[in-house]
Amino acid sequence: MNIKRVGVIGAGTMGNGIAQVCAAANIDVVMVDISNQAVERGVSMIVASLDRLTKKEKLLVAQKEAILGRISGTTDYSAIRNCDLVIEATTENLDLKKRILKQISDEVSATAIIATNTSSLSVTELAAAVSAPESFIGMHFFNPVPMMTLIELILGIQTSSKTLVAVREFVEAIGKISITAKNSPGFAVNRILCPMINEAIFALQEGLATAEDIDTGMKLGCNQPIGPLALADLIGLDTMLAVMESFYNGFGDPKYRPAPMLKEMVAAGYLGRKSGRGFFRY
């Protein structure tokens, strides 16, 4: 299957990043969100991202304009009708995603592939919301999308081999690398990563070391490019909490219990970079 036009539902950080990498690979993209303001904000984030690349001389001005020319934004779901692939990239909320996926399914053609950018929710359960679950797959992009090479592909019990092959080819076409994981809480990467971050939060909560020393220790002692607490701030503490609660509920194992400090910080509105304050101030 040759994917020539992509729809992205959600113009937030993940959605506009996905739109940018698709457009940079000569693919036409339509980005859909609930308000014109949200769409405009998403487009402006893409412009800012491309401007940074041109200033670093990694992108020509003409290339930047060509990329932007391949991206359109709207609040109208009918714009995705002729898309070969539609990627849902909205908030990590099961009921919300189900409603949006049904709306996508009602618009697209019978041959279109629908994907979800979930980082923790059941792909099998989400697939039940669409009319052709065999053409549904999880595509877990990593933040920031333009910089991160990996896309984790998650198979629901309904996902066909034809869908997997088509999406693997698409991943290669946009210059990314894929791994494939079964439908299980956290899939492969977050199953390993998020409990490590959660343990760092427990260590901070217990006064084992300061946030700065925990992150310095992991960067210099384990050669990580960013410390676990700074990474939590980048991911968003609300997202981290949602993932850990998904693990805890999905596995029923107390080792996945979210750190009380994580819950407390989310309750306070300290969500990390996006709110200006998390384990560090921004």
Coordinates of C-alpha atoms in Angstrom, one line a residue:
M1 CA 0.0 0.0 0.0
N2 CA 1.4 3.4 -1.0
I3 CA 0.5 6.0 1.7
K4 CA 0.3 9.4 0.0
R5 CA -1.9 11.3 2.3
V6 CA -2.0 11.2 6.1
G7 CA -4.5 12.6 8.6
V8 CA -3.4 13.5 12.1
I9 CA -6.0 14.0 14.8
G10 CA -4.7 16.3 17.4
A11 CA -2.4 19.3 16.8
G12 CA -0.6 19.2 20.1
T13 CA 3.0 18.4 20.7
M14 CA 2.8 14.8 19.4
G15 CA 0.4 15.6 16.6
N16 CA 2.2 18.5 15.1
G17 CA 5.5 16.6 15.4
I18 CA 4.0 13.7 13.4
A19 CA 2.6 16.1 10.8
Q20 CA 6.0 17.7 10.4
V21 CA 7.9 14.4 9.8
C22 CA 5.3 13.2 7.3
A23 CA 5.4 16.5 5.4
A24 CA 9.2 16.5 5.4
A25 CA 9.0 13.0 3.7
N26 CA 6.9 14.5 0.8
I27 CA 3.6 13.3 2.2
D28 CA 0.6 15.5 2.3
V29 CA -0.9 15.9 5.8
V30 CA -4.1 17.3 7.2
M31 CA -4.0 18.1 10.9
V32 CA -7.4 18.1 12.7
D33 CA -8.2 19.5 16.1
I34 CA -11.3 20.7 18.1
S35 CA -10.7 24.5 17.5
N36 CA -9.1 26.8 15.0
Q37 CA -7.0 28.1 17.9
A38 CA -5.6 24.7 18.6
V39 CA -4.9 24.1 14.9
E40 CA -3.1 27.5 14.5
R41 CA -1.0 26.8 17.6
G42 CA 0.0 23.4 16.2
V43 CA 1.0 25.0 12.9
S44 CA 3.0 27.7 14.7
M45 CA 4.9 25.0 16.6
I46 CA 5.8 23.4 13.3
V47 CA 7.0 26.7 11.9
A48 CA 9.1 27.3 15.0
S49 CA 10.6 23.8 14.8
L50 CA 11.5 24.3 11.1
D51 CA 12.9 27.8 11.8
R52 CA 15.3 26.2 14.3
L53 CA 16.5 23.8 11.6
T54 CA 17.0 26.6 9.1
K55 CA 19.0 28.7 11.6
K56 CA 21.2 25.6 12.2
E57 CA 21.6 25.3 8.4
K58 CA 20.1 21.8 8.5
L59 CA 17.2 22.9 6.3
L60 CA 17.0 25.4 3.4
V61 CA 14.3 28.1 3.5
A62 CA 12.9 26.6 0.2
Q63 CA 12.7 23.2 1.9
K64 CA 10.9 24.7 4.9
E65 CA 8.3 26.4 2.7
A66 CA 7.8 23.2 0.8
I67 CA 7.2 21.3 4.0
L68 CA 4.7 23.9 5.2
G69 CA 3.0 23.7 1.9
R70 CA 2.2 20.1 2.4
I71 CA 0.4 20.7 5.8
S72 CA -3.1 21.9 6.1
G73 CA -5.2 22.3 9.3
T74 CA -8.9 22.2 10.0
T75 CA -11.6 21.4 12.6
D76 CA -13.6 19.4 10.0
Y77 CA -13.3 15.6 10.1
S78 CA -14.5 15.3 6.6
A79 CA -11.0 16.5 5.5
I80 CA -9.6 13.0 6.3
R81 CA -11.9 11.1 3.9
N82 CA -9.3 10.7 1.2
C83 CA -6.4 9.9 3.6
D84 CA -4.6 6.5 3.3
L85 CA -3.6 6.6 6.9
V86 CA -5.1 8.5 9.9
I87 CA -3.1 8.7 13.1
E88 CA -5.0 9.6 16.3
A89 CA -2.7 11.6 18.6
T90 CA -4.9 12.9 21.3
T91 CA -4.9 12.9 25.1
E92 CA -4.2 9.5 26.8
N93 CA -7.8 8.9 27.8
L94 CA -9.5 5.7 26.8
D95 CA -13.1 7.0 26.5
L96 CA -12.0 10.1 24.5
K97 CA -9.9 8.0 22.2
K98 CA -12.7 5.6 21.5
R99 CA -15.1 8.4 20.6
I100 CA -12.5 10.0 18.3
L101 CA -11.6 6.7 16.7
K102 CA -15.3 6.0 15.9
Q103 CA -15.5 9.4 14.4
I104 CA -12.5 8.7 12.2
S105 CA -13.8 5.3 11.2
D106 CA -17.1 6.9 10.1
E107 CA -15.2 9.2 7.7
V108 CA -12.4 7.2 6.1
S109 CA -12.6 4.8 3.2
A110 CA -12.7 1.0 3.7
T111 CA -9.1 0.7 2.6
A112 CA -7.7 3.3 5.0
I113 CA -5.5 2.4 7.9
I114 CA -6.3 3.9 11.3
A115 CA -3.5 4.1 14.0
T116 CA -3.4 5.3 17.5
N117 CA -0.4 7.0 19.1
T118 CA -1.2 5.7 22.5
S119 CA 1.8 5.1 24.9
S120 CA -0.1 2.7 27.3
L121 CA -3.7 2.0 26.4
S122 CA -4.9 -1.4 25.0
V123 CA -4.7 -1.4 21.2
T124 CA -7.1 -4.4 21.1
E125 CA -9.7 -2.5 23.1
L126 CA -9.3 0.7 21.0
A127 CA -9.6 -1.4 17.8
A128 CA -13.1 -2.4 18.8
A129 CA -14.2 1.2 18.3
V130 CA -13.5 1.1 14.6
S131 CA -15.5 -0.6 11.8
A132 CA -12.4 -2.4 10.3
P133 CA -10.3 -3.5 13.3
E134 CA -8.0 -5.5 11.1
S135 CA -6.8 -2.2 9.6
F136 CA -6.1 -0.7 13.1
I137 CA -2.6 -0.6 14.7
G138 CA -0.7 1.2 17.4
M139 CA 2.0 3.6 16.3
H140 CA 3.8 4.9 19.4
F141 CA 5.9 7.9 18.4
F142 CA 8.4 9.3 20.8
N143 CA 8.8 12.9 21.9
P144 CA 10.2 15.1 20.3
V145 CA 8.9 13.4 17.2
P146 CA 11.2 15.1 14.6
M147 CA 14.3 14.1 16.6
M148 CA 13.4 10.6 17.9
T149 CA 14.1 7.8 15.4
L150 CA 11.9 5.1 17.0
I151 CA 8.3 4.2 16.3
E152 CA 6.9 1.3 18.3
L153 CA 4.3 -0.7 16.4
I154 CA 1.7 -2.4 18.6
L155 CA -0.5 -5.2 17.3
G156 CA -4.0 -5.7 18.6
I157 CA -5.4 -9.2 18.4
Q158 CA -7.4 -8.0 15.3
T159 CA -4.5 -6.3 13.4
S160 CA -3.8 -8.0 10.1
S161 CA -0.3 -8.8 8.7
K162 CA -1.2 -6.7 5.7
T163 CA -1.7 -3.7 7.9
L164 CA 1.6 -4.3 9.7
V165 CA 3.6 -4.6 6.4
A166 CA 2.0 -1.3 5.1
V167 CA 2.8 0.6 8.3
R168 CA 6.4 -0.7 8.4
E169 CA 6.9 0.5 4.9
F170 CA 5.4 3.9 5.9
V171 CA 7.7 4.2 8.9
E172 CA 10.7 3.6 6.6
A173 CA 9.4 6.1 4.1
I174 CA 9.4 8.9 6.8
G175 CA 12.9 8.1 7.8
K176 CA 12.1 6.3 11.1
I177 CA 12.9 2.8 12.5
S178 CA 10.2 0.5 13.9
I179 CA 10.1 -2.2 16.5
T180 CA 7.0 -4.4 17.0
A181 CA 5.5 -5.2 20.4
K182 CA 2.5 -7.2 21.6
N183 CA -0.5 -5.5 23.1
S184 CA 0.4 -5.3 26.8
P185 CA 0.5 -2.4 29.2
G186 CA 3.4 -0.1 28.3
F187 CA 4.3 -2.3 25.3
A188 CA 8.1 -2.7 25.3
V189 CA 9.8 0.7 25.8
N190 CA 7.6 2.3 28.4
R191 CA 7.3 -1.1 30.2
I192 CA 11.0 -0.7 31.0
L193 CA 11.4 3.1 31.1
C194 CA 8.4 4.3 33.2
P195 CA 9.0 2.1 36.2
M196 CA 12.6 3.3 36.2
I197 CA 11.4 6.9 36.3
N198 CA 8.9 6.0 39.0
E199 CA 11.7 4.5 41.1
A200 CA 13.7 7.7 40.7
I201 CA 10.7 9.6 42.1
F202 CA 10.5 7.2 45.0
A203 CA 14.2 7.8 45.7
L204 CA 13.6 11.6 45.7
Q205 CA 10.5 11.2 47.9
E206 CA 12.5 9.2 50.4
G207 CA 15.2 11.8 50.5
L208 CA 17.8 9.4 49.2
A209 CA 19.4 12.2 47.1
T210 CA 18.4 15.6 45.5
A211 CA 16.7 15.7 42.1
E212 CA 20.0 17.2 40.7
D213 CA 22.1 14.4 42.1
I214 CA 19.7 11.6 41.0
D215 CA 19.8 12.9 37.5
T216 CA 23.5 13.6 37.5
G217 CA 24.1 10.1 38.8
M218 CA 22.0 8.5 36.1
K219 CA 23.6 10.6 33.3
L220 CA 27.2 10.1 34.3
G221 CA 26.9 6.6 35.9
C222 CA 24.6 5.0 33.3
N223 CA 25.4 7.2 30.3
Q224 CA 21.8 8.4 29.9
P225 CA 21.5 11.6 27.8
I226 CA 18.9 13.0 30.2
G227 CA 18.2 12.2 33.9
P228 CA 15.0 10.3 34.8
L229 CA 13.4 13.3 36.6
A230 CA 14.1 15.7 33.8
L231 CA 12.7 13.2 31.4
A232 CA 9.6 12.9 33.5
D233 CA 9.2 16.7 33.2
L234 CA 9.7 16.4 29.5
I235 CA 7.1 13.6 29.1
G236 CA 4.6 15.4 31.4
L237 CA 4.0 14.2 35.0
D238 CA 0.3 13.8 34.2
T239 CA 1.2 11.4 31.4
M240 CA 3.7 9.6 33.6
L241 CA 1.0 9.1 36.3
A242 CA -1.5 7.8 33.7
V243 CA 1.0 5.3 32.4
M244 CA 1.9 4.0 35.9
E245 CA -1.8 3.7 36.8
S246 CA -2.4 1.8 33.6
F247 CA 0.4 -0.6 34.6
Y248 CA -0.8 -1.0 38.1
N249 CA -4.4 -1.7 37.0
G250 CA -3.3 -3.8 34.0
F251 CA -0.9 -6.1 35.8
G252 CA -2.3 -5.9 39.3
D253 CA 1.3 -5.9 40.6
P254 CA 2.2 -3.5 43.5
K255 CA 5.7 -3.0 41.9
Y256 CA 3.9 -0.6 39.4
R257 CA 2.3 1.5 42.2
P258 CA 2.7 5.2 41.2
A259 CA 5.0 7.1 43.6
P260 CA 2.8 9.2 46.0
M261 CA 5.0 12.2 45.2
L262 CA 4.1 11.9 41.5
K263 CA 0.3 11.9 42.4
E264 CA 0.9 14.9 44.7
M265 CA 2.7 16.9 42.0
V266 CA 0.0 16.3 39.4
A267 CA -2.7 17.3 41.9
A268 CA -0.8 20.5 42.4
G269 CA -0.6 21.2 38.7
Y270 CA 3.2 20.7 38.6
L271 CA 3.2 18.8 35.3
G272 CA 6.8 19.5 34.1
R273 CA 7.9 21.6 31.2
K274 CA 4.4 22.3 29.9
S275 CA 3.4 23.9 33.1
G276 CA 6.7 25.6 33.9
R277 CA 7.3 23.5 37.0
G278 CA 7.9 19.8 37.7
F279 CA 10.9 18.3 39.5
F280 CA 12.7 21.3 38.0
R281 CA 11.6 24.8 37.1
Y282 CA 11.4 26.0 33.5

